[in-house]
Amino acid sequence: MKIAIVGTGYVGLVTGACFADLGNDVWCVDVNAAKIESLQSGQIPIYEPGLKDMVKGSVQNGGLRFTTDLGEALQSANILFIAVGTPMGEDGSADLQYVLDVAREVGQKMVHHMYIIDKSTVPVGTAKLVRQTVQKALDARGSQLTFDVISNPEFLKEGTAVSDCSRPDRIVIGTDNEAATKVMRELYQHHVRNNDNFIFMDIASAEMTKYVANAMLATKISFMNEMANICERVGADVTKVRMGIGSDKRIGYHFIYAGCGYGGSCFPKDVKALVKSSADTGYVPRILQAVEAVNHDQKLVIPAKVCRRFGEDLAGRTFAVWGLSFKPDTDDMREAASITIINELTARGAKVKAYDPKAEKEAKTCYLKDNDAVEYVSSKYTALVEADALLLVTEWKEFRSPDFEEIAKRLKEPVIFDGRNQYDAAALKEAGIEYHQIGVGE
Ligand SMILES: NC(=O)c1ccc[n+]([C@@H]2O[C@H](COP(=O)([O-])OP(=O)(O)OC[C@H]3O[C@@H](n4cnc5c(N)ncnc54)[C@H](O)[C@@H]3O)[C@@H](O)[C@H]2O)c1
């Protein structure tokens, strides 16, 4: 099939690569000329496991091409995915300007019938806005061309995006006519293990499904973090409580880990956008407001523990930070807990030595670029030299089983603050390391 994906970010590039890998003819389009140039020259602008080889293979066989010119892609493509960003607007709502820019340009440049598929996360009603915007542009040209708008929210997870996209656990599709449903079935026929993976529904419900999924996951995290904070105060251990509750099948083990708060490009903005959509209807979503508030405070738990141990004035102190990305296996730092934690420490006079396997560039050039108190080092053990304590912020695999003797030897004092509850407290005690966790009474 002939496909154009507009927006070549985490979602668009992975989606484009996966469709091309299945033999489709795919154009990836982006307004960011530097990004497209680097892709054309074989560079992958993001880190996502497995993506580089997949892109390379499809580029070599001509199935995947990159352009800044949407008109060029629309000469052949009759299926178009909108995969541009929907960042948080000033009032918390999803900012739809990029989605509607694409819709306008499609209306201006399409040359035959188009299936326009919204993959960006957008609030209920956006498909209608896209339809109106495309139609307005067609009317301005005096064109009689026709098109369908379909909602197909994306559920891939950064870090496992390639496998999530190649073998999705479900494909949610919102359509309002049979022809569009048929095209979507054909498009995804090789992604599905069986027909149960397709979930067809009306467009509004499909748009809402994505928000409800992310709100549910964010709620689980904030709920567990709240339980962790209670555990800590009453003298219980949330890691044991987790095992105790997860064995109940109605609860399950997934997504009930306590930590130093959720971040990323989706949960924070999607929860906020749902709060706003809800408020616009006059309904106050109290659970979602609490989910957000708990998450905001949770990012401050590690700095608070550091201050309790070393005092509010951290001048003269240095802290080693392991992990900057919002989660392992990605270089994405959007809304990462590391940003809050590091800024809280350095605002109190501390210096930070940070190590992350993939996100250093993002930190340096964007999220921590104004923070001169951060030094970036090239290995986890180098970060420890002359540091007063180690803070584990992102649970990359390489931090799971470190050499604790080496840690104790390199730090000024053997102290670890673990924002992801990765280590065995008893083993650390035996190694003479002072260990501060989330949700464990001390
Ligand atoms: N990142 C994820 O894990 C994830 C998962 C599911 C859904 N989503 C949703 O998918 C959407 C895209 O997210 P992302 O993380 O890939 O974003 P991103 O910021 O990585 O990429 C968006 C891209 O769109 C481009 N763009 C903006 N306006 C454009 C235009 N008019 N024409 C062409 N390109 C344009 C930008 O230059 C950028 O490269 C968002 O709505 C997001 O909420 C993201």
Coordinates of C-alpha atoms and ligand atoms in Angstrom, one line a residue:
M1 CA 0.0 0.0 0.0
K2 CA 1.1 3.6 -0.5
I3 CA 1.5 5.4 2.8
A4 CA 2.6 8.8 4.0
I5 CA 3.4 9.3 7.6
V6 CA 3.5 13.0 8.6
G7 CA 5.6 13.7 11.7
T8 CA 8.8 11.7 11.9
G9 CA 9.3 11.5 15.6
Y10 CA 9.1 8.5 18.0
V11 CA 5.7 7.4 16.7
G12 CA 6.0 8.4 13.0
L13 CA 9.4 7.0 12.4
V14 CA 8.7 3.7 14.1
T15 CA 5.3 3.4 12.3
G16 CA 6.9 4.2 9.0
A17 CA 9.7 1.8 9.5
C18 CA 7.3 -1.0 10.5
F19 CA 5.0 -0.5 7.5
A20 CA 7.9 -0.3 5.1
D21 CA 9.4 -3.5 6.7
L22 CA 6.2 -5.3 5.6
G23 CA 6.7 -4.3 2.0
N24 CA 4.6 -1.1 1.8
D25 CA 5.7 2.0 0.0
V26 CA 6.2 4.6 2.7
W27 CA 7.1 8.3 2.8
C28 CA 8.0 9.8 6.1
V29 CA 7.4 13.5 6.1
D30 CA 8.6 16.2 8.6
V31 CA 8.9 20.0 8.6
N32 CA 12.2 19.6 10.5
A33 CA 14.6 19.8 7.6
A34 CA 17.6 18.9 9.7
K35 CA 15.9 15.7 10.9
I36 CA 15.0 14.7 7.3
E37 CA 18.5 15.4 6.1
S38 CA 20.0 13.3 8.8
L39 CA 17.6 10.4 8.0
Q40 CA 18.4 10.7 4.3
S41 CA 22.0 10.4 5.2
G42 CA 21.4 7.3 7.3
Q43 CA 21.4 8.8 10.7
I44 CA 18.6 8.0 13.2
P45 CA 17.7 11.1 15.2
I46 CA 16.3 9.1 18.2
Y47 CA 17.4 6.1 20.2
E48 CA 15.0 3.2 20.0
P49 CA 16.2 -0.4 20.1
G50 CA 16.0 -2.2 16.8
L51 CA 14.9 0.9 14.8
K52 CA 18.2 1.6 13.1
D53 CA 18.5 -1.8 11.4
M54 CA 14.8 -1.7 10.4
V55 CA 15.1 1.8 8.8
K56 CA 18.4 0.8 7.1
G57 CA 16.9 -2.3 5.5
S58 CA 13.8 -0.5 4.1
V59 CA 15.8 2.5 2.9
Q60 CA 18.1 0.2 1.0
N61 CA 15.3 -1.6 -0.8
G62 CA 13.5 1.7 -1.6
G63 CA 10.5 1.0 0.6
L64 CA 11.1 3.9 3.0
R65 CA 11.8 7.5 1.9
F66 CA 12.1 10.8 3.7
T67 CA 11.0 14.2 2.6
T68 CA 10.0 17.7 3.8
D69 CA 7.7 18.0 0.9
L70 CA 4.2 16.6 1.7
G71 CA 3.1 17.3 -1.9
E72 CA 5.8 14.9 -3.2
A73 CA 4.5 12.1 -0.8
L74 CA 0.9 12.8 -1.8
Q75 CA 1.5 12.1 -5.5
S76 CA 1.5 8.4 -4.7
A77 CA 0.2 7.9 -1.2
N78 CA -3.5 7.6 -0.6
I79 CA -3.2 6.6 3.0
L80 CA -1.9 9.3 5.4
F81 CA -1.1 9.1 9.0
I82 CA -0.9 12.2 11.1
A83 CA 1.7 11.5 13.7
V84 CA 2.8 15.0 14.7
G85 CA 3.2 16.2 18.3
T86 CA 0.2 17.3 20.4
P87 CA 2.1 19.0 23.2
M88 CA 0.5 20.5 26.3
G89 CA -1.1 23.9 25.6
E90 CA -0.9 26.8 28.2
D91 CA -4.2 25.8 29.7
G92 CA -3.3 22.1 29.8
S93 CA -5.3 21.1 26.7
A94 CA -3.7 19.2 23.8
D95 CA -2.3 21.8 21.4
L96 CA -3.8 20.8 18.0
Q97 CA -2.0 23.4 15.9
Y98 CA 0.4 20.8 14.3
V99 CA -2.4 18.3 13.6
L100 CA -4.5 21.0 11.9
D101 CA -1.5 22.4 10.0
V102 CA -1.1 18.9 8.5
A103 CA -4.9 18.7 7.7
R104 CA -4.7 22.1 6.0
E105 CA -1.7 21.1 3.9
V106 CA -3.3 17.8 2.9
G107 CA -6.4 19.6 1.7
Q108 CA -4.2 22.0 -0.3
K109 CA -2.0 19.3 -1.8
M110 CA -4.0 16.0 -2.2
V111 CA -4.4 14.8 -5.7
H112 CA -6.8 11.8 -5.2
H113 CA -9.0 10.3 -2.6
M114 CA -7.2 10.1 0.8
Y115 CA -7.7 8.1 3.9
I116 CA -6.5 10.4 6.7
I117 CA -5.7 8.6 9.8
D118 CA -5.1 10.3 13.1
K119 CA -2.4 8.5 15.1
S120 CA -1.4 11.5 17.2
T121 CA -3.1 11.5 20.7
V122 CA -6.0 14.0 20.3
P123 CA -9.1 14.8 22.3
V124 CA -12.6 13.8 21.3
G125 CA -13.8 16.0 18.4
T126 CA -10.5 16.3 16.7
A127 CA -11.4 14.1 13.7
K128 CA -14.3 16.5 13.1
L129 CA -11.9 19.5 13.2
V130 CA -9.5 17.7 10.8
R131 CA -12.4 16.9 8.5
Q132 CA -13.5 20.6 8.5
T133 CA -10.0 21.8 8.0
V134 CA -9.3 19.5 5.0
Q135 CA -12.6 20.4 3.5
K136 CA -12.0 24.1 3.8
A137 CA -8.7 23.8 2.0
L138 CA -10.3 21.7 -0.8
D139 CA -13.2 24.2 -1.1
A140 CA -10.6 27.0 -1.4
R141 CA -9.1 25.2 -4.4
G142 CA -12.6 24.5 -5.8
S143 CA -11.7 20.8 -5.6
Q144 CA -14.3 18.0 -5.6
L145 CA -11.8 15.4 -4.2
T146 CA -13.1 13.2 -1.3
F147 CA -11.5 11.9 1.8
D148 CA -12.2 9.9 5.0
V149 CA -10.9 10.7 8.5
I150 CA -10.1 7.7 10.7
S151 CA -8.9 7.6 14.3
N152 CA -6.2 5.0 15.1
P153 CA -4.5 5.9 18.4
E154 CA -1.0 4.6 19.0
F155 CA -0.2 2.5 22.0
L156 CA 3.5 1.8 21.4
K157 CA 5.9 2.3 24.3
E158 CA 9.3 4.0 23.9
G159 CA 12.0 1.4 24.5
T160 CA 10.0 -1.4 23.0
A161 CA 8.4 0.7 20.2
V162 CA 9.5 -1.5 17.3
S163 CA 8.1 -4.7 18.7
D164 CA 4.9 -2.9 20.0
C165 CA 4.4 -1.5 16.5
S166 CA 5.2 -4.8 14.6
R167 CA 3.1 -7.0 16.9
P168 CA 0.6 -4.7 18.7
D169 CA -1.6 -6.2 21.4
R170 CA -4.6 -4.3 19.9
I171 CA -5.3 -2.0 17.0
V172 CA -8.1 0.5 18.0
I173 CA -9.8 1.9 15.0
G174 CA -12.5 4.5 15.0
T175 CA -14.4 4.9 11.6
D176 CA -17.7 6.0 10.4
N177 CA -18.0 4.0 7.2
E178 CA -17.4 0.5 5.8
A179 CA -14.9 1.5 3.1
A180 CA -12.6 3.0 5.7
T181 CA -13.0 -0.1 7.9
K182 CA -12.0 -2.3 5.0
V183 CA -8.9 -0.3 4.2
M184 CA -7.8 -0.3 7.8
R185 CA -8.2 -4.1 8.0
E186 CA -6.1 -4.5 4.8
L187 CA -3.5 -2.1 6.1
Y188 CA -3.0 -3.9 9.4
Q189 CA -3.6 -7.5 8.2
H190 CA 0.1 -8.5 8.7
H191 CA 0.3 -6.8 12.1
V192 CA -2.4 -8.9 13.7
R193 CA -2.0 -12.4 15.1
N194 CA -5.7 -13.0 14.9
N195 CA -8.8 -10.9 14.4
D196 CA -9.2 -10.3 18.1
N197 CA -6.5 -7.7 17.8
F198 CA -8.8 -5.4 15.8
I199 CA -11.1 -3.3 17.9
F200 CA -13.4 -1.2 15.8
M201 CA -15.6 1.5 17.2
D202 CA -16.9 5.0 16.6
I203 CA -14.4 7.8 16.2
A204 CA -15.1 9.6 19.5
S205 CA -14.7 6.4 21.5
A206 CA -11.4 5.6 19.7
E207 CA -10.1 9.1 20.5
M208 CA -11.1 8.7 24.1
T209 CA -9.6 5.2 24.4
K210 CA -6.1 6.5 24.2
Y211 CA -6.6 9.0 27.0
V212 CA -8.4 6.5 29.2
A213 CA -5.5 4.0 28.7
N214 CA -2.9 6.6 29.7
A215 CA -5.0 7.9 32.6
M216 CA -5.4 4.4 33.9
L217 CA -1.7 3.7 33.8
A218 CA -0.8 7.0 35.4
T219 CA -3.4 6.4 38.1
K220 CA -1.8 3.0 38.9
I221 CA 1.6 4.7 39.3
S222 CA 0.3 7.5 41.4
F223 CA -1.8 5.2 43.5
M224 CA 1.2 3.0 44.2
N225 CA 3.4 6.0 45.0
E226 CA 0.8 7.2 47.4
M227 CA 0.8 3.8 49.1
A228 CA 4.6 3.9 49.2
N229 CA 4.5 7.2 51.0
I230 CA 2.0 5.7 53.6
C231 CA 4.2 2.6 53.9
E232 CA 7.2 4.7 54.6
R233 CA 5.4 6.6 57.4
V234 CA 3.8 3.6 59.1
G235 CA 7.0 1.4 58.9
A236 CA 6.0 -1.0 56.1
D237 CA 7.8 -1.9 52.9
V238 CA 6.0 -1.2 49.7
T239 CA 8.1 -3.7 47.7
K240 CA 6.7 -6.4 49.9
V241 CA 3.2 -5.0 49.8
R242 CA 3.5 -5.0 46.0
M243 CA 4.1 -8.7 46.0
G244 CA 1.3 -9.2 48.4
I245 CA -1.3 -7.4 46.3
G246 CA 0.0 -8.4 42.8
S247 CA -0.8 -12.0 43.5
D248 CA -4.5 -11.1 43.5
K249 CA -5.4 -11.6 39.8
R250 CA -7.9 -8.7 40.0
I251 CA -4.9 -6.4 40.7
G252 CA -2.0 -8.1 38.9
Y253 CA 1.7 -7.3 39.0
H254 CA 1.9 -4.9 36.1
F255 CA 2.5 -1.2 36.7
I256 CA 2.4 -1.3 40.5
Y257 CA 6.0 -0.3 41.2
A258 CA 6.6 2.6 43.4
G259 CA 9.2 5.1 42.2
C260 CA 10.1 8.8 41.9
G261 CA 7.2 9.7 39.6
Y262 CA 6.2 9.2 36.0
G263 CA 7.4 11.4 33.1
G264 CA 7.7 11.0 29.4
S265 CA 6.0 12.5 26.4
C266 CA 2.6 11.0 27.1
F267 CA 1.3 10.5 30.7
P268 CA 1.9 14.0 32.0
K269 CA 0.4 15.8 29.0
D270 CA -2.4 13.3 28.4
V271 CA -3.6 13.3 32.0
K272 CA -3.6 17.1 31.9
A273 CA -5.5 17.2 28.6
L274 CA -8.1 14.8 29.9
V275 CA -8.5 17.0 33.0
K276 CA -9.0 20.0 30.7
S277 CA -11.5 18.2 28.3
S278 CA -13.4 17.1 31.3
A279 CA -13.5 20.5 33.0
D280 CA -14.7 22.0 29.7
T281 CA -17.8 19.9 30.0
G282 CA -18.3 21.1 33.6
Y283 CA -17.2 17.8 35.2
V284 CA -14.4 18.0 37.7
P285 CA -12.2 14.8 37.4
R286 CA -11.1 14.5 41.0
I287 CA -9.2 11.3 40.7
L288 CA -7.1 12.6 37.7
Q289 CA -6.4 15.9 39.6
A290 CA -5.1 13.8 42.5
V291 CA -3.0 11.6 40.1
E292 CA -1.3 14.7 38.8
A293 CA -0.7 16.2 42.2
V294 CA 0.7 13.0 43.6
N295 CA 3.1 12.7 40.7
H296 CA 4.2 16.3 41.0
D297 CA 5.1 15.7 44.7
Q298 CA 6.6 12.3 44.0
K299 CA 9.4 13.8 42.0
L300 CA 10.4 15.7 45.1
V301 CA 10.7 12.7 47.4
I302 CA 14.3 11.9 46.5
P303 CA 15.5 15.5 47.0
A304 CA 13.6 15.6 50.3
K305 CA 15.4 12.4 51.4
V306 CA 18.7 13.9 50.4
C307 CA 18.0 17.0 52.4
R308 CA 17.0 15.0 55.4
R309 CA 20.3 13.2 55.2
F310 CA 22.7 16.0 54.3
G311 CA 20.8 19.1 55.3
E312 CA 18.9 21.8 53.3
D313 CA 22.2 23.6 52.3
L314 CA 23.9 21.3 49.9
A315 CA 26.7 23.7 48.9
G316 CA 30.0 21.7 48.7
R317 CA 28.2 18.5 48.1
T318 CA 28.3 16.4 44.9
F319 CA 25.8 13.8 43.9
A320 CA 26.2 11.0 41.3
V321 CA 23.1 10.6 39.3
W322 CA 22.5 7.4 37.3
G323 CA 19.9 7.8 34.6
L324 CA 18.5 10.9 32.9
S325 CA 15.9 9.6 30.5
F326 CA 12.3 9.3 31.7
K327 CA 12.6 5.5 31.5
P328 CA 15.2 3.0 30.3
D329 CA 15.9 2.2 26.7
T330 CA 15.1 5.6 25.4
D331 CA 16.9 8.9 25.1
D332 CA 13.6 10.8 25.7
M333 CA 13.8 13.2 28.6
R334 CA 10.4 14.9 28.3
E335 CA 9.1 15.5 31.8
A336 CA 11.7 13.1 33.2
A337 CA 12.0 12.9 37.0
S338 CA 15.7 13.5 36.7
I339 CA 15.1 17.1 35.6
T340 CA 13.2 17.9 38.8
I341 CA 15.6 16.0 41.0
I342 CA 18.7 17.5 39.6
N343 CA 17.4 21.0 39.6
E344 CA 16.2 20.7 43.2
L345 CA 19.7 19.6 44.3
T346 CA 21.6 22.2 42.4
A347 CA 19.2 24.9 43.5
R348 CA 20.5 24.1 47.0
G349 CA 24.1 24.5 46.0
A350 CA 25.0 20.9 45.1
K351 CA 26.9 19.7 42.1
V352 CA 25.8 16.7 40.1
K353 CA 27.8 14.2 38.1
A354 CA 25.4 12.5 35.7
Y355 CA 25.6 9.4 33.6
D356 CA 23.0 8.0 31.2
P357 CA 23.7 5.4 28.5
K358 CA 21.7 7.4 25.9
A359 CA 20.2 10.7 27.1
E360 CA 23.3 12.8 27.7
K361 CA 22.9 14.8 24.5
E362 CA 19.2 15.5 25.2
A363 CA 20.1 16.8 28.7
K364 CA 23.0 18.9 27.5
T365 CA 21.3 20.5 24.6
C366 CA 17.8 20.8 25.9
Y367 CA 16.5 19.8 29.3
L368 CA 19.4 20.7 31.6
K369 CA 21.2 23.1 29.2
D370 CA 21.0 26.0 31.6
N371 CA 22.2 24.1 34.6
D372 CA 25.9 24.7 34.9
A373 CA 26.2 22.6 38.0
V374 CA 25.8 19.3 36.1
E375 CA 28.9 17.5 34.8
Y376 CA 28.3 14.6 32.3
V377 CA 30.5 11.6 32.6
S378 CA 31.0 8.6 30.3
S379 CA 30.6 5.7 32.8
K380 CA 28.5 4.9 35.8
Y381 CA 31.5 4.4 38.1
T382 CA 33.2 7.6 37.0
A383 CA 30.1 9.5 38.3
L384 CA 30.9 8.2 41.8
V385 CA 34.3 9.7 42.2
E386 CA 34.3 12.3 45.0
A387 CA 30.5 12.2 45.2
D388 CA 28.7 12.3 48.6
A389 CA 26.0 9.8 47.5
L390 CA 24.6 7.9 44.5
L391 CA 21.1 8.6 43.3
L392 CA 19.5 6.0 41.0
V393 CA 16.9 7.8 38.9
T394 CA 16.3 5.6 35.8
E395 CA 16.4 1.8 36.0
W396 CA 18.6 1.1 33.0
K397 CA 19.7 -2.6 32.8
E398 CA 23.3 -1.7 33.4
F399 CA 22.4 -0.3 36.8
R400 CA 20.7 -3.4 38.0
S401 CA 23.6 -5.4 39.3
P402 CA 26.5 -3.0 39.9
D403 CA 29.6 -3.8 41.9
F404 CA 28.6 -2.5 45.3
E405 CA 32.2 -2.8 46.6
E406 CA 33.3 -0.5 43.9
I407 CA 30.4 1.9 44.6
A408 CA 31.3 2.0 48.3
K409 CA 35.0 2.5 47.5
R410 CA 34.5 5.4 45.1
L411 CA 31.8 7.4 47.0
K412 CA 33.0 9.7 49.8
E413 CA 30.4 7.9 52.0
P414 CA 28.6 4.7 51.0
V415 CA 25.1 6.2 50.6
I416 CA 22.5 5.3 47.9
F417 CA 19.2 6.9 47.2
D418 CA 17.2 4.6 45.0
G419 CA 14.3 6.2 43.1
R420 CA 13.3 2.9 41.5
N421 CA 13.7 0.4 44.3
Q422 CA 16.2 -1.7 42.3
Y423 CA 18.4 -3.3 45.0
D424 CA 18.2 -5.8 47.7
A425 CA 18.2 -3.8 51.0
A426 CA 19.6 -6.7 53.0
A427 CA 22.6 -7.2 50.6
L428 CA 23.4 -3.5 50.7
K429 CA 23.3 -3.5 54.4
E430 CA 25.7 -6.4 54.5
A431 CA 28.0 -4.5 52.1
G432 CA 27.9 -1.6 54.6
I433 CA 26.0 0.7 52.3
E434 CA 23.4 3.1 53.7
Y435 CA 20.3 2.5 51.5
H436 CA 17.4 4.9 51.1
Q437 CA 14.4 3.6 49.1
I438 CA 11.0 4.8 48.1
G439 CA 8.2 3.5 50.3
V440 CA 10.2 1.7 52.9
G441 CA 10.1 2.6 56.5
E442 CA 13.5 3.5 57.9
Ligands
LIG1 N1 6.2 9.0 22.1 C1 5.3 8.0 22.4 O1 5.7 7.1 23.1 C2 3.9 8.1 22.0 C3 3.1 6.9 22.1 C4 1.8 6.9 21.7 C5 1.3 8.1 21.2 N2 2.0 9.2 21.1 C6 1.5 10.4 20.5 O2 1.9 10.5 19.1 C7 2.1 11.9 18.7 C8 3.5 12.1 18.3 O3 4.4 11.8 19.4 P1 6.0 11.7 19.2 O4 6.5 11.4 20.5 O5 6.3 10.9 18.0 O6 6.3 13.2 18.9 P2 7.7 13.9 18.4 O7 7.8 15.2 19.0 O8 8.8 12.9 18.6 O9 7.6 14.0 16.8 C9 6.7 14.8 16.2 C10 7.2 15.3 14.8 O10 6.2 16.0 14.1 C11 6.9 17.0 13.4 N3 5.9 17.9 12.9 C12 5.3 18.9 13.5 N4 4.5 19.6 12.7 C13 4.6 19.1 11.5 C14 4.0 19.3 10.2 N5 3.1 20.3 10.1 N6 4.3 18.5 9.2 C15 5.2 17.5 9.3 N7 5.8 17.2 10.5 C16 5.5 18.0 11.6 C17 8.0 17.5 14.3 O11 9.0 18.2 13.6 C18 8.4 16.2 15.0 O12 9.5 15.6 14.3 C19 1.7 12.7 19.9 O13 0.4 13.0 19.8 C20 1.9 11.7 21.1 O14 1.1 12.0 22.2 C21 3.4 9.2 21.4

